[in-house]
């Protein structure tokens, strides 16, 4: 039975800390991580949490405490990971179109680096030769993921070095001694089909003979979790069995035992997160019942940005009769959270909880409309910890400099 927070707990937290509030459940994160490590028992596998999903330092510290490593998307995330106590060898920086200076900083910090352009790889090779092993992010030309916005490995994607240009990487190795330790792909998010990972492995395995110093195949993240009730996520046991089969076969064929790395983001934190809002206004328009909440696309942008489904429950009247609502926000912009959604009858003041709010929820929040960002609460051992206070009006002005009139 997956660990979850009860309606009573969520109501208590909303009463105690106010709304809107993001709530995270530490034990659920632990459980998701354990599901991965259990499935891959006996394999040389390492999981790097893709921290861009949720970077509150308390979450990073929890991730570290359970033995998971961390993958970063910016040099600032690398700095945060260091502050959270990760050792350099537990930190991976998978970059995309970044300034070379960030790669220099990452090297000084001693973290693993995946480089995603020939331009930066060349600069790196010329400066460091064989002295610092690196990974290359390749674009395998595989269409994958829940929708085009979150598909990152297809043949028009900005990510990675196109696999058809791999000879240019080999030329760099030959001319500079560059030590390619890792081949990396990350083809998208919400990949349900295990065959997509199998296809990625197939593309990378063909390249193994080109890189004698290769030690790691990094298959990225993108495991799907259920969003709609009854929906299935990626079958992790099936994935583990497939990966094991492929890597065993490679070893048999070539005598090379490669490590496997993964970078799960959503899988670890999506279901551990809840977003609790309060209904401010009910409005009837023809046959549409609007339920306006004290939040908007500034706090949870996924429905408007990706068309994502977030399951919603009225935890203040859970057993009320079912009616159909459009749940909308308070931003001066169309910000529908849900349309034609059956929900228990809503009264003004009721708490609505949004599920799967742990990944890319708070992390993509902004102060648009000069609204405050929500507070964040971590539930650990059934205790509630405020891990980010709500903004104040001073916060909105904090980085602004006033010009004398
Ligand atoms: C975003 C990202 C991930 C994580 O994706 P999820 O869908 O959250 O698992 C992994 N690796 C890289 C390089 C990413 O950019």
Tab-separated table of C-alpha atoms and ligand atoms in Angstrom:
chain	number	residue	atom	x	y	z
A	1	UNK	CA	0.000	0.000	0.000
A	2	UNK	CA	1.589	3.286	-1.054
A	3	UNK	CA	2.153	5.789	1.736
A	4	UNK	CA	-0.295	8.682	1.544
A	5	UNK	CA	-1.563	11.610	3.578
A	6	UNK	CA	-5.162	11.476	4.781
A	7	UNK	CA	-7.789	14.132	4.216
A	8	UNK	CA	-7.655	14.845	7.972
A	9	UNK	CA	-3.914	15.510	7.802
A	10	UNK	CA	-4.293	17.759	4.762
A	11	UNK	CA	-7.124	19.695	6.435
A	12	UNK	CA	-5.064	20.089	9.618
A	13	UNK	CA	-2.147	21.421	7.595
A	14	UNK	CA	-4.390	23.847	5.674
A	15	UNK	CA	-5.898	25.085	8.970
A	16	UNK	CA	-2.487	25.421	10.592
A	17	UNK	CA	-0.424	26.906	7.763
A	18	UNK	CA	-3.088	28.515	5.565
A	19	UNK	CA	-3.674	27.999	1.851
A	20	UNK	CA	-2.560	27.695	-0.843
A	21	UNK	CA	0.040	25.278	0.457
A	22	UNK	CA	2.200	22.558	-1.071
A	23	UNK	CA	2.534	19.487	1.152
A	24	UNK	CA	5.184	16.793	0.665
A	25	UNK	CA	5.293	13.348	2.247
A	26	UNK	CA	8.842	12.198	3.015
A	27	UNK	CA	7.932	8.542	3.517
A	28	UNK	CA	6.345	8.367	0.083
A	29	UNK	CA	9.547	9.622	-1.543
A	30	UNK	CA	11.470	6.960	0.378
A	31	UNK	CA	9.010	4.310	-0.766
A	32	UNK	CA	9.317	5.300	-4.435
A	33	UNK	CA	13.112	5.169	-4.178
A	34	UNK	CA	12.939	1.747	-2.552
A	35	UNK	CA	10.716	0.502	-5.363
A	36	UNK	CA	13.502	1.398	-7.798
A	37	UNK	CA	16.381	-0.050	-5.803
A	38	UNK	CA	14.418	-3.250	-5.055
A	39	UNK	CA	13.584	-3.769	-8.713
A	40	UNK	CA	17.218	-3.335	-9.772
A	41	UNK	CA	18.754	-5.419	-6.955
A	42	UNK	CA	22.027	-7.022	-7.991
A	43	UNK	CA	22.688	-4.641	-10.879
A	44	UNK	CA	25.397	-1.941	-10.879
A	45	UNK	CA	22.795	0.828	-10.979
A	46	UNK	CA	22.749	4.344	-9.514
A	47	UNK	CA	19.770	6.673	-9.315
A	48	UNK	CA	20.274	10.434	-9.550
A	49	UNK	CA	17.184	12.395	-8.493
A	50	UNK	CA	16.428	15.006	-11.195
A	51	UNK	CA	16.221	17.844	-8.729
A	52	UNK	CA	14.560	20.317	-11.090
A	53	UNK	CA	11.285	18.559	-10.188
A	54	UNK	CA	11.457	19.969	-6.651
A	55	UNK	CA	14.498	21.652	-5.157
A	56	UNK	CA	13.517	22.696	-1.655
A	57	UNK	CA	16.720	22.011	0.285
A	58	UNK	CA	14.838	19.884	2.817
A	59	UNK	CA	13.708	17.601	-0.016
A	60	UNK	CA	17.284	17.422	-1.301
A	61	UNK	CA	18.500	16.519	2.193
A	62	UNK	CA	15.855	13.825	2.494
A	63	UNK	CA	16.856	12.424	-0.902
A	64	UNK	CA	20.487	12.322	0.259
A	65	UNK	CA	19.545	10.679	3.560
A	66	UNK	CA	17.937	7.734	1.755
A	67	UNK	CA	21.049	7.126	-0.343
A	68	UNK	CA	19.864	8.550	-3.651
A	69	UNK	CA	22.212	10.719	-5.726
A	70	UNK	CA	21.229	13.946	-7.495
A	71	UNK	CA	21.055	15.188	-11.114
A	72	UNK	CA	21.159	18.927	-11.771
A	73	UNK	CA	19.947	21.059	-14.677
A	74	UNK	CA	21.814	24.241	-13.818
A	75	UNK	CA	24.952	25.216	-11.955
A	76	UNK	CA	22.695	26.721	-9.268
A	77	UNK	CA	21.152	23.314	-8.684
A	78	UNK	CA	24.690	21.972	-8.341
A	79	UNK	CA	25.400	24.613	-5.670
A	80	UNK	CA	22.151	23.696	-3.886
A	81	UNK	CA	23.091	20.008	-3.973
A	82	UNK	CA	26.464	20.839	-2.397
A	83	UNK	CA	24.656	22.858	0.283
A	84	UNK	CA	22.329	19.896	0.893
A	85	UNK	CA	25.423	17.824	1.726
A	86	UNK	CA	25.857	15.676	-1.382
A	87	UNK	CA	29.462	14.670	-2.091
A	88	UNK	CA	30.780	15.632	-5.541
A	89	UNK	CA	30.674	12.031	-6.780
A	90	UNK	CA	26.973	11.925	-5.872
A	91	UNK	CA	26.207	14.943	-8.063
A	92	UNK	CA	25.635	14.862	-11.809
A	93	UNK	CA	25.285	17.984	-13.920
A	94	UNK	CA	23.394	17.258	-17.149
A	95	UNK	CA	23.613	20.519	-19.020
A	96	UNK	CA	21.703	21.901	-21.980
A	97	UNK	CA	23.070	24.786	-24.060
A	98	UNK	CA	24.869	26.343	-21.101
A	99	UNK	CA	27.738	28.772	-21.027
A	100	UNK	CA	31.097	26.978	-20.837
A	101	UNK	CA	31.881	28.821	-17.606
A	102	UNK	CA	29.288	26.664	-15.823
A	103	UNK	CA	31.103	23.541	-16.975
A	104	UNK	CA	34.355	24.992	-15.625
A	105	UNK	CA	32.690	25.578	-12.251
A	106	UNK	CA	31.253	22.062	-12.228
A	107	UNK	CA	34.708	20.662	-12.932
A	108	UNK	CA	36.222	22.690	-10.102
A	109	UNK	CA	33.576	21.264	-7.790
A	110	UNK	CA	34.491	17.773	-8.987
A	111	UNK	CA	30.996	16.654	-9.998
A	112	UNK	CA	30.026	14.374	-12.901
A	113	UNK	CA	29.229	16.299	-16.061
A	114	UNK	CA	27.162	15.368	-19.118
A	115	UNK	CA	27.941	17.720	-21.999
A	116	UNK	CA	25.249	18.171	-24.643
A	117	UNK	CA	26.899	20.082	-27.507
A	118	UNK	CA	29.935	19.560	-29.722
A	119	UNK	CA	30.822	23.185	-29.084
A	120	UNK	CA	31.233	22.736	-25.318
A	121	UNK	CA	32.692	19.258	-25.684
A	122	UNK	CA	35.435	20.639	-27.931
A	123	UNK	CA	36.276	23.412	-25.447
A	124	UNK	CA	36.371	20.842	-22.677
A	125	UNK	CA	38.544	18.425	-24.645
A	126	UNK	CA	41.051	21.120	-25.604
A	127	UNK	CA	41.368	22.299	-22.009
A	128	UNK	CA	41.348	19.033	-20.091
A	129	UNK	CA	42.272	16.254	-22.542
A	130	UNK	CA	42.084	12.955	-20.707
A	131	UNK	CA	42.372	14.423	-17.203
A	132	UNK	CA	38.668	14.577	-16.333
A	133	UNK	CA	36.231	11.874	-17.484
A	134	UNK	CA	32.951	13.234	-18.857
A	135	UNK	CA	29.658	12.108	-20.269
A	136	UNK	CA	28.117	13.099	-23.562
A	137	UNK	CA	24.434	13.624	-23.960
A	138	UNK	CA	23.312	12.163	-27.261
A	139	UNK	CA	20.099	12.712	-29.144
A	140	UNK	CA	18.977	9.234	-30.157
A	141	UNK	CA	16.160	10.407	-32.499
A	142	UNK	CA	13.491	8.566	-30.557
A	143	UNK	CA	10.017	10.048	-30.111
A	144	UNK	CA	8.950	9.504	-26.518
A	145	UNK	CA	7.073	10.991	-23.601
A	146	UNK	CA	3.600	12.194	-22.702
A	147	UNK	CA	3.451	15.061	-25.228
A	148	UNK	CA	5.712	17.020	-27.584
A	149	UNK	CA	6.579	19.664	-24.949
A	150	UNK	CA	8.110	16.975	-22.764
A	151	UNK	CA	9.670	14.938	-25.576
A	152	UNK	CA	13.414	15.566	-25.680
A	153	UNK	CA	15.091	12.898	-27.799
A	154	UNK	CA	13.356	13.205	-31.155
A	155	UNK	CA	15.094	14.197	-34.393
A	156	UNK	CA	14.205	17.907	-34.128
A	157	UNK	CA	14.920	18.256	-30.419
A	158	UNK	CA	17.432	20.853	-29.157
A	159	UNK	CA	18.836	18.365	-26.649
A	160	UNK	CA	22.079	16.498	-27.004
A	161	UNK	CA	24.516	15.795	-29.795
A	162	UNK	CA	22.647	14.159	-32.694
A	163	UNK	CA	23.679	10.534	-32.714
A	164	UNK	CA	24.521	10.802	-36.436
A	165	UNK	CA	27.356	13.173	-35.409
A	166	UNK	CA	28.994	10.660	-33.084
A	167	UNK	CA	32.042	10.472	-35.329
A	168	UNK	CA	32.862	14.068	-34.434
A	169	UNK	CA	32.980	12.961	-30.786
A	170	UNK	CA	35.272	10.084	-31.696
A	171	UNK	CA	37.526	12.501	-33.622
A	172	UNK	CA	37.784	14.666	-30.493
A	173	UNK	CA	38.747	11.631	-28.438
A	174	UNK	CA	41.426	10.730	-30.964
A	175	UNK	CA	42.875	14.223	-31.236
A	176	UNK	CA	42.788	15.256	-27.550
A	177	UNK	CA	42.648	12.026	-25.543
A	178	UNK	CA	39.275	13.090	-24.130
A	179	UNK	CA	37.964	10.445	-21.715
A	180	UNK	CA	34.320	9.656	-22.473
A	181	UNK	CA	33.108	7.734	-19.434
A	182	UNK	CA	29.355	8.081	-19.958
A	183	UNK	CA	26.919	7.958	-22.823
A	184	UNK	CA	23.697	9.699	-21.818
A	185	UNK	CA	20.206	9.981	-23.243
A	186	UNK	CA	17.007	11.395	-21.771
A	187	UNK	CA	14.215	11.043	-24.272
A	188	UNK	CA	11.296	12.612	-22.425
A	189	UNK	CA	8.967	12.633	-19.459
A	190	UNK	CA	6.047	10.310	-18.696
A	191	UNK	CA	7.411	7.424	-20.751
A	192	UNK	CA	5.118	4.503	-20.018
A	193	UNK	CA	6.418	2.115	-22.618
A	194	UNK	CA	9.453	0.098	-21.501
A	195	UNK	CA	10.265	-0.508	-25.172
A	196	UNK	CA	11.312	3.163	-25.447
A	197	UNK	CA	14.105	2.488	-22.956
A	198	UNK	CA	14.976	-0.707	-24.833
A	199	UNK	CA	15.264	1.289	-28.049
A	200	UNK	CA	17.550	3.795	-26.298
A	201	UNK	CA	19.752	0.987	-25.035
A	202	UNK	CA	19.941	-0.444	-28.538
A	203	UNK	CA	21.092	2.904	-29.987
A	204	UNK	CA	23.736	3.371	-27.272
A	205	UNK	CA	25.043	-0.208	-27.344
A	206	UNK	CA	25.895	0.177	-31.008
A	207	UNK	CA	28.263	2.967	-29.990
A	208	UNK	CA	29.985	1.125	-27.138
A	209	UNK	CA	32.843	-0.210	-29.320
A	210	UNK	CA	33.726	3.375	-30.286
A	211	UNK	CA	34.508	4.347	-26.677
A	212	UNK	CA	37.061	2.079	-24.996
A	213	UNK	CA	37.013	4.096	-21.749
A	214	UNK	CA	33.245	3.933	-21.405
A	215	UNK	CA	32.004	2.841	-17.957
A	216	UNK	CA	28.452	4.156	-17.732
A	217	UNK	CA	25.244	4.097	-19.763
A	218	UNK	CA	22.974	6.852	-18.426
A	219	UNK	CA	19.384	6.309	-19.538
A	220	UNK	CA	17.984	9.525	-18.046
A	221	UNK	CA	14.626	9.790	-16.324
A	222	UNK	CA	11.065	10.043	-17.510
A	223	UNK	CA	9.344	7.162	-15.700
A	224	UNK	CA	5.612	7.697	-15.789
A	225	UNK	CA	3.497	7.774	-12.662
A	226	UNK	CA	-0.310	7.550	-12.619
A	227	UNK	CA	-2.126	10.896	-12.710
A	228	UNK	CA	-5.667	9.793	-13.559
A	229	UNK	CA	-7.152	7.332	-11.029
A	230	UNK	CA	-6.718	3.786	-12.297
A	231	UNK	CA	-4.017	4.774	-14.782
A	232	UNK	CA	-0.792	2.760	-14.864
A	233	UNK	CA	2.750	4.108	-14.611
A	234	UNK	CA	5.924	2.641	-16.081
A	235	UNK	CA	6.246	-1.008	-15.111
A	236	UNK	CA	9.476	-0.724	-13.124
A	237	UNK	CA	9.940	-4.511	-12.648
A	238	UNK	CA	9.576	-5.055	-16.376
A	239	UNK	CA	12.025	-2.230	-17.047
A	240	UNK	CA	14.544	-3.714	-14.612
A	241	UNK	CA	14.219	-7.171	-16.182
A	242	UNK	CA	14.707	-5.706	-19.666
A	243	UNK	CA	17.730	-3.636	-18.648
A	244	UNK	CA	19.299	-6.612	-16.893
A	245	UNK	CA	18.782	-8.819	-19.937
A	246	UNK	CA	20.349	-6.271	-22.278
A	247	UNK	CA	23.345	-5.492	-20.061
A	248	UNK	CA	23.993	-9.193	-19.376
A	249	UNK	CA	23.914	-9.841	-23.118
A	250	UNK	CA	26.376	-7.026	-23.747
A	251	UNK	CA	28.739	-8.435	-21.154
A	252	UNK	CA	28.550	-11.877	-22.691
A	253	UNK	CA	29.245	-10.471	-26.143
A	254	UNK	CA	31.982	-7.982	-25.335
A	255	UNK	CA	33.208	-8.796	-21.832
A	256	UNK	CA	32.317	-5.262	-20.766
A	257	UNK	CA	30.261	-4.715	-17.625
A	258	UNK	CA	28.837	-1.220	-17.780
A	259	UNK	CA	27.093	0.648	-14.987
A	260	UNK	CA	23.545	1.922	-15.475
A	261	UNK	CA	22.470	5.341	-14.317
A	262	UNK	CA	18.946	6.737	-14.167
A	263	UNK	CA	17.678	10.246	-13.413
A	264	UNK	CA	14.117	9.968	-12.099
A	265	UNK	CA	12.359	13.201	-11.172
A	266	UNK	CA	8.587	12.781	-11.298
A	267	UNK	CA	8.788	9.165	-10.222
A	268	UNK	CA	10.300	10.088	-6.875
A	269	UNK	CA	8.308	13.166	-5.903
A	270	UNK	CA	5.134	13.570	-7.988
A	271	UNK	CA	2.833	11.417	-5.894
A	272	UNK	CA	4.437	12.554	-2.642
A	273	UNK	CA	3.074	16.068	-3.228
A	274	UNK	CA	-0.341	17.622	-2.583
A	275	UNK	CA	-1.442	21.149	-3.343
A	276	UNK	CA	-4.211	22.428	-1.074
A	277	UNK	CA	-6.254	25.449	-2.136
A	278	UNK	CA	-9.400	27.082	-0.799
A	279	UNK	CA	-12.520	27.944	-2.782
A	280	UNK	CA	-13.020	31.704	-2.810
A	281	UNK	CA	-15.931	32.185	-5.213
A	282	UNK	CA	-18.691	30.065	-6.764
A	283	UNK	CA	-20.150	31.398	-9.968
A	284	UNK	CA	-22.861	29.993	-12.222
A	285	UNK	CA	-22.831	30.893	-15.904
A	286	UNK	CA	-25.446	29.122	-17.992
A	287	UNK	CA	-24.802	25.472	-17.349
A	288	UNK	CA	-21.220	26.028	-16.178
A	289	UNK	CA	-20.446	25.947	-12.476
A	290	UNK	CA	-17.198	27.775	-11.805
A	291	UNK	CA	-15.324	27.081	-8.585
A	292	UNK	CA	-12.701	29.807	-8.168
A	293	UNK	CA	-9.797	28.991	-5.852
A	294	UNK	CA	-7.178	31.150	-4.134
A	295	UNK	CA	-4.478	30.088	-6.572
A	296	UNK	CA	-3.840	30.073	-10.284
A	297	UNK	CA	-1.459	29.145	-13.071
A	298	UNK	CA	1.172	31.116	-11.189
A	299	UNK	CA	1.241	28.324	-8.585
A	300	UNK	CA	0.519	25.228	-10.662
A	301	UNK	CA	1.096	25.803	-14.347
A	302	UNK	CA	1.001	22.202	-15.574
A	303	UNK	CA	-2.685	22.141	-16.616
A	304	UNK	CA	-2.359	25.301	-18.738
A	305	UNK	CA	1.184	24.664	-19.953
A	306	UNK	CA	1.070	20.953	-20.736
A	307	UNK	CA	-2.654	20.216	-20.664
A	308	UNK	CA	-1.903	18.004	-17.655
A	309	UNK	CA	-4.595	16.290	-15.652
A	310	UNK	CA	-4.398	16.746	-11.886
A	311	UNK	CA	-6.872	14.782	-9.839
A	312	UNK	CA	-8.846	17.046	-7.504
A	313	UNK	CA	-10.864	16.240	-4.398
A	314	UNK	CA	-13.058	18.399	-2.206
A	315	UNK	CA	-11.711	17.301	1.162
A	316	UNK	CA	-14.138	19.568	3.063
A	317	UNK	CA	-17.219	17.753	1.713
A	318	UNK	CA	-15.852	14.489	0.404
A	319	UNK	CA	-19.128	12.610	0.787
A	320	UNK	CA	-21.253	15.375	-0.746
A	321	UNK	CA	-23.298	14.690	-3.873
A	322	UNK	CA	-21.431	14.862	-7.178
A	323	UNK	CA	-21.737	17.923	-9.405
A	324	UNK	CA	-19.725	19.015	-12.422
A	325	UNK	CA	-17.362	22.000	-12.104
A	326	UNK	CA	-14.830	24.104	-13.920
A	327	UNK	CA	-12.114	24.697	-11.337
A	328	UNK	CA	-10.407	28.000	-12.125
A	329	UNK	CA	-7.827	30.339	-10.640
A	330	UNK	CA	-7.643	33.978	-9.599
A	331	UNK	CA	-5.106	35.190	-12.158
A	332	UNK	CA	-6.030	37.779	-14.803
A	333	UNK	CA	-5.442	35.228	-17.518
A	334	UNK	CA	-7.404	32.108	-18.398
A	335	UNK	CA	-6.231	29.631	-15.817
A	336	UNK	CA	-8.394	26.545	-15.804
A	337	UNK	CA	-7.260	23.773	-13.506
A	338	UNK	CA	-10.019	21.422	-14.646
A	339	UNK	CA	-13.035	21.547	-16.937
A	340	UNK	CA	-16.248	19.534	-16.615
A	341	UNK	CA	-14.850	17.783	-13.572
A	342	UNK	CA	-17.190	15.793	-11.326
A	343	UNK	CA	-16.536	16.790	-7.703
A	344	UNK	CA	-18.340	16.521	-4.387
A	345	UNK	CA	-20.567	19.557	-3.978
A	346	UNK	CA	-18.417	22.638	-3.358
A	347	UNK	CA	-19.204	25.428	-0.909
A	348	UNK	CA	-17.208	28.663	-0.659
A	349	UNK	CA	-14.421	28.089	1.866
A	350	UNK	CA	-13.980	24.387	1.056
A	351	UNK	CA	-10.492	22.974	0.630
A	352	UNK	CA	-9.698	21.453	-2.767
A	353	UNK	CA	-6.631	19.241	-2.960
A	354	UNK	CA	-4.695	18.679	-6.181
A	355	UNK	CA	-2.815	15.380	-6.399
A	356	UNK	CA	0.542	14.640	-8.091
A	357	UNK	CA	1.701	18.085	-7.051
A	358	UNK	CA	5.217	17.170	-5.913
A	359	UNK	CA	6.958	17.391	-9.287
A	360	UNK	CA	7.100	20.599	-11.363
A	361	UNK	CA	4.497	22.218	-9.096
A	362	UNK	CA	6.055	24.692	-6.703
A	363	UNK	CA	9.212	24.502	-8.781
A	364	UNK	CA	7.501	26.226	-11.731
A	365	UNK	CA	5.612	28.718	-9.550
A	366	UNK	CA	6.021	32.450	-10.063
A	367	UNK	CA	4.897	35.745	-8.580
A	368	UNK	CA	2.776	36.613	-11.631
A	369	UNK	CA	0.060	39.157	-10.789
A	370	UNK	CA	2.284	39.991	-7.807
A	371	UNK	CA	0.751	37.079	-5.947
A	372	UNK	CA	2.700	35.390	-3.201
A	373	UNK	CA	4.150	31.974	-3.875
A	374	UNK	CA	2.598	29.256	-1.705
A	375	UNK	CA	4.092	27.920	1.502
A	376	UNK	CA	5.625	24.421	1.534
A	377	UNK	CA	5.165	21.869	4.313
A	378	UNK	CA	7.062	18.598	4.725
A	379	UNK	CA	5.391	15.738	6.569
A	380	UNK	CA	7.953	13.385	8.067
A	381	UNK	CA	7.175	10.794	10.776
A	382	UNK	CA	3.663	12.318	10.869
A	383	UNK	CA	5.105	15.660	11.982
A	384	UNK	CA	4.472	18.851	10.031
A	385	UNK	CA	7.460	21.030	9.169
A	386	UNK	CA	7.078	24.382	7.475
A	387	UNK	CA	9.935	24.292	4.927
A	388	UNK	CA	9.093	27.512	3.113
A	389	UNK	CA	7.053	30.361	4.508
A	390	UNK	CA	4.594	32.153	2.298
A	391	UNK	CA	5.946	35.287	0.576
A	392	UNK	CA	5.316	38.747	2.015
A	393	UNK	CA	4.992	42.098	0.263
A	394	UNK	CA	8.609	42.804	1.314
A	395	UNK	CA	9.710	39.682	-0.581
A	396	UNK	CA	8.162	41.076	-3.747
A	397	UNK	CA	10.273	44.215	-3.397
A	398	UNK	CA	13.394	42.585	-2.035
A	399	UNK	CA	15.471	42.514	-5.197
A	400	UNK	CA	14.145	45.763	-6.645
A	401	UNK	CA	16.252	48.915	-6.439
A	402	UNK	CA	14.386	52.187	-6.006
A	403	UNK	CA	15.334	55.064	-8.280
A	404	UNK	CA	15.216	58.448	-6.509
A	405	UNK	CA	12.370	60.617	-7.856
B	1	LIG	C1	13.924	16.642	-16.396
B	1	LIG	C2	14.995	15.650	-16.555
B	1	LIG	C3	14.903	14.401	-15.925
B	1	LIG	C4	13.713	13.973	-15.117
B	1	LIG	O1	12.559	13.765	-15.843
B	1	LIG	P1	11.279	13.159	-15.093
B	1	LIG	O2	10.257	13.038	-16.151
B	1	LIG	O3	10.890	14.108	-14.026
B	1	LIG	O4	11.692	11.839	-14.531
B	1	LIG	C5	15.974	13.534	-16.061
B	1	LIG	N1	17.086	13.867	-16.767
B	1	LIG	C6	17.199	15.047	-17.387
B	1	LIG	C7	18.428	15.355	-18.137
B	1	LIG	C8	16.164	15.978	-17.306
B	1	LIG	O5	16.279	17.148	-17.937
